[in-house]
CSV table of C-alpha atoms in Angstrom, one decimal:
chain,number,residue,atom,x,y,z
A,25,MET,CA,25.5,-21.1,-3.2
A,26,LEU,CA,22.9,-19.3,-5.4
A,27,GLN,CA,23.3,-15.6,-5.7
A,28,LEU,CA,19.9,-14.1,-4.8
A,29,ASP,CA,18.5,-10.7,-5.7
A,30,ILE,CA,15.2,-9.8,-3.9
A,31,ARG,CA,13.7,-6.6,-5.1
A,32,GLU,CA,10.8,-5.0,-6.9
A,33,VAL,CA,10.0,-5.8,-10.5
A,34,ASN,CA,11.9,-3.3,-12.8
A,35,ASN,CA,10.1,-3.4,-16.1
A,36,GLN,CA,7.4,-5.0,-18.2
A,37,GLN,CA,9.5,-7.9,-19.3
A,38,GLU,CA,10.3,-8.9,-15.7
A,39,LEU,CA,6.6,-8.5,-14.9
A,40,ALA,CA,5.7,-10.9,-17.7
A,41,GLU,CA,8.4,-13.4,-16.5
A,42,MET,CA,7.0,-13.1,-12.9
A,43,PHE,CA,3.5,-13.9,-14.1
A,44,ASP,CA,5.0,-17.0,-15.9
A,45,GLN,CA,6.8,-18.1,-12.7
A,46,ARG,CA,3.6,-17.5,-10.6
A,47,TRP,CA,1.5,-19.6,-13.1
A,48,LEU,CA,4.1,-22.4,-13.0
A,49,VAL,CA,4.0,-22.6,-9.2
A,50,LEU,CA,0.4,-21.8,-8.3
A,51,ARG,CA,-1.9,-22.5,-11.2
A,52,SER,CA,-0.3,-25.0,-13.6
A,53,PRO,CA,-0.3,-27.8,-10.9
A,54,LEU,CA,-4.1,-27.3,-10.6
A,55,GLY,CA,-4.6,-27.6,-14.4
A,56,MET,CA,-5.6,-24.0,-14.7
A,57,GLU,CA,-5.0,-21.9,-17.9
A,58,ARG,CA,-2.5,-19.2,-18.4
A,59,GLY,CA,-4.0,-15.9,-17.3
A,60,SER,CA,-5.5,-17.4,-14.2
A,61,GLU,CA,-2.4,-16.3,-12.3
A,62,ARG,CA,-3.5,-12.7,-12.6
A,63,ASP,CA,-6.4,-10.7,-11.3
A,64,ASP,CA,-7.7,-7.1,-11.7
A,65,ARG,CA,-5.6,-5.8,-8.8
A,66,GLU,CA,-2.2,-6.1,-10.4
A,67,ASN,CA,-1.8,-2.5,-11.4
A,68,GLY,CA,-0.7,-0.3,-8.5
A,69,ALA,CA,0.5,-3.4,-6.5
A,70,CYS,CA,4.1,-3.9,-5.3
A,71,HIS,CA,5.5,-7.0,-7.0
A,72,ILE,CA,8.6,-8.5,-5.4
A,73,ILE,CA,10.8,-11.1,-7.1
A,74,ALA,CA,13.6,-13.3,-6.0
A,75,LYS,CA,16.0,-13.6,-9.0
A,76,GLY,CA,18.8,-16.1,-9.2
A,77,ASP,CA,21.1,-16.6,-12.2
A,78,ARG,CA,18.9,-14.2,-14.3
A,79,THR,CA,15.8,-16.3,-13.6
A,80,ILE,CA,12.8,-15.4,-11.4
A,81,ILE,CA,12.6,-18.2,-8.9
A,82,GLY,CA,10.2,-16.6,-6.4
A,83,SER,CA,7.7,-13.8,-6.3
A,84,GLY,CA,5.0,-12.2,-4.2
A,85,ARG,CA,2.6,-9.2,-4.2
A,86,LEU,CA,1.6,-6.5,-1.7
A,87,ARG,CA,-1.3,-4.2,-2.3
A,88,GLU,CA,-3.3,-1.7,-0.3
A,89,LEU,CA,-6.8,-2.6,0.9
A,90,SER,CA,-7.2,0.6,2.9
A,91,PRO,CA,-4.7,3.2,4.2
A,92,GLU,CA,-3.9,1.1,7.2
A,93,LEU,CA,-4.4,-2.4,5.8
A,94,GLY,CA,-2.3,-4.3,3.2
A,95,SER,CA,-2.7,-7.6,1.5
A,96,ILE,CA,0.1,-10.1,0.6
A,97,SER,CA,-0.7,-12.6,-2.0
A,98,TYR,CA,0.7,-15.0,-4.7
A,99,ILE,CA,3.8,-16.1,-2.7
A,100,ALA,CA,5.4,-18.5,-5.1
A,101,VAL,CA,8.8,-20.2,-5.1
A,102,LEU,CA,9.7,-22.7,-7.9
A,103,PRO,CA,9.6,-26.3,-6.4
A,104,GLU,CA,13.3,-27.0,-6.9
A,105,PHE,CA,14.2,-23.9,-4.8
A,106,GLN,CA,11.7,-24.4,-1.9
A,107,ASN,CA,12.8,-25.0,1.7
A,108,GLN,CA,15.9,-22.9,1.2
A,109,GLY,CA,14.6,-19.7,2.9
A,110,ILE,CA,13.7,-17.9,-0.3
A,111,GLY,CA,10.0,-17.6,0.7
A,112,THR,CA,11.0,-16.2,4.0
A,113,LYS,CA,13.2,-13.6,2.4
A,114,LEU,CA,10.4,-12.6,0.0
A,115,MET,CA,8.0,-12.3,2.9
A,116,GLU,CA,10.5,-10.2,4.9
A,117,LYS,CA,10.8,-7.8,2.0
A,118,LEU,CA,7.0,-7.6,1.6
A,119,ILE,CA,6.5,-7.0,5.3
A,120,ALA,CA,9.2,-4.3,5.2
A,121,GLN,CA,7.4,-2.7,2.2
A,122,ALA,CA,4.1,-2.8,4.2
A,123,LYS,CA,5.8,-1.0,7.1
A,124,GLU,CA,7.2,1.7,4.7
A,125,LYS,CA,3.6,2.2,3.4
A,126,ASN,CA,2.5,2.6,7.1
A,127,PHE,CA,0.1,-0.4,7.0
A,128,LYS,CA,-0.7,-1.3,10.6
A,129,THR,CA,-1.9,-4.7,9.6
A,130,VAL,CA,-1.1,-7.1,6.7
A,131,ARG,CA,-3.6,-9.8,5.7
A,132,LEU,CA,-3.1,-12.9,3.5
A,133,MET,CA,-5.0,-16.0,2.5
A,134,SER,CA,-2.9,-19.1,3.2
A,135,ARG,CA,-3.2,-22.6,1.9
A,136,ILE,CA,-3.6,-24.8,5.0
A,137,ASN,CA,-0.4,-26.6,4.2
A,138,ALA,CA,1.5,-23.2,4.5
A,139,VAL,CA,0.1,-22.0,7.8
A,140,LYS,CA,3.2,-23.0,9.8
A,141,PHE,CA,5.4,-21.0,7.4
A,142,TYR,CA,3.3,-17.8,8.0
A,143,LYS,CA,3.1,-18.4,11.7
A,144,ASN,CA,6.9,-18.5,11.9
A,145,LEU,CA,6.8,-15.0,10.5
A,146,GLY,CA,4.3,-13.8,13.2
A,147,PHE,CA,1.0,-14.2,11.3
A,148,ILE,CA,-2.0,-15.5,13.3
A,149,GLU,CA,-5.0,-17.4,11.9
A,150,LYS,CA,-8.3,-15.5,11.6
A,151,ASP,CA,-11.7,-17.0,11.0
A,152,ASN,CA,-12.3,-20.5,9.9
A,153,PRO,CA,-10.8,-22.5,7.0
A,154,PHE,CA,-12.6,-22.4,3.6
A,155,ASP,CA,-12.1,-23.8,0.2
A,156,TYR,CA,-10.6,-21.6,-2.6
A,157,LEU,CA,-9.9,-23.2,-6.0
A,158,GLY,CA,-10.7,-26.6,-4.4
A,159,ILE,CA,-7.9,-26.1,-1.8
A,160,PRO,CA,-8.4,-25.5,1.9
A,161,HIS,CA,-7.3,-21.9,2.9
A,162,ILE,CA,-7.5,-19.7,5.9
A,163,PHE,CA,-7.1,-15.9,6.4
A,164,MET,CA,-4.1,-14.8,8.5
A,165,GLU,CA,-2.9,-11.4,9.6
A,166,LEU,CA,0.1,-9.7,11.0
A,167,LYS,CA,0.2,-6.5,13.1
A,168,THR,CA,3.0,-4.4,11.7
A,169,ALA,CA,2.6,-1.4,13.9
A,170,VAL,CA,3.5,-1.7,17.6
A,171,GLU,CA,0.8,-0.1,19.7
A,172,THR,CA,2.7,2.1,22.2
A,173,ALA,CA,0.9,2.3,25.5
A,174,SER,CA,1.4,5.5,27.4
A,175,ILE,CA,3.8,4.9,30.2
A,176,GLN,CA,3.0,6.6,33.4
A,177,THR,CA,5.7,7.2,35.9
A,178,LYS,CA,5.2,8.0,39.6
A,179,PRO,CA,6.7,11.2,40.8
A,180,ALA,CA,9.8,10.7,42.8
A,181,SER,CA,9.0,11.1,46.5
A,182,ALA,CA,10.9,13.7,48.5
A,183,GLY,CA,13.0,12.0,51.0
């Protein structure tokens, strides 16, 4: 059984390794160049990795869109480690981080072939599918804050 460590990136070397792993999973299969796995929102984001045997095998990112809205992106698990629950563990860690940051809602952009995975975590589809990088995607979101309705009680009747 693979010993798995799921946590935030610790240093610049791990961040570079995470970008390599992200590129291998998400961009290389599309024939995209190195560098395409990054965007201008990396700084200030929370980067979570799944590390096994000193190698990053999974990763994901959480960032703030507004004080109550977070965005999860770049969920990537190396193909040989997929379907073993690693993506679920990454998502659970990212959702926990979102709750710690008091995000009431978390949004993501899912490839259509991954919708069931995110639905199993409680995400719901929003809007209509669209193409991104030539691949069908859809926006999904998860409410992380439970709205508490005020509970009214009837006064006990004198009897």
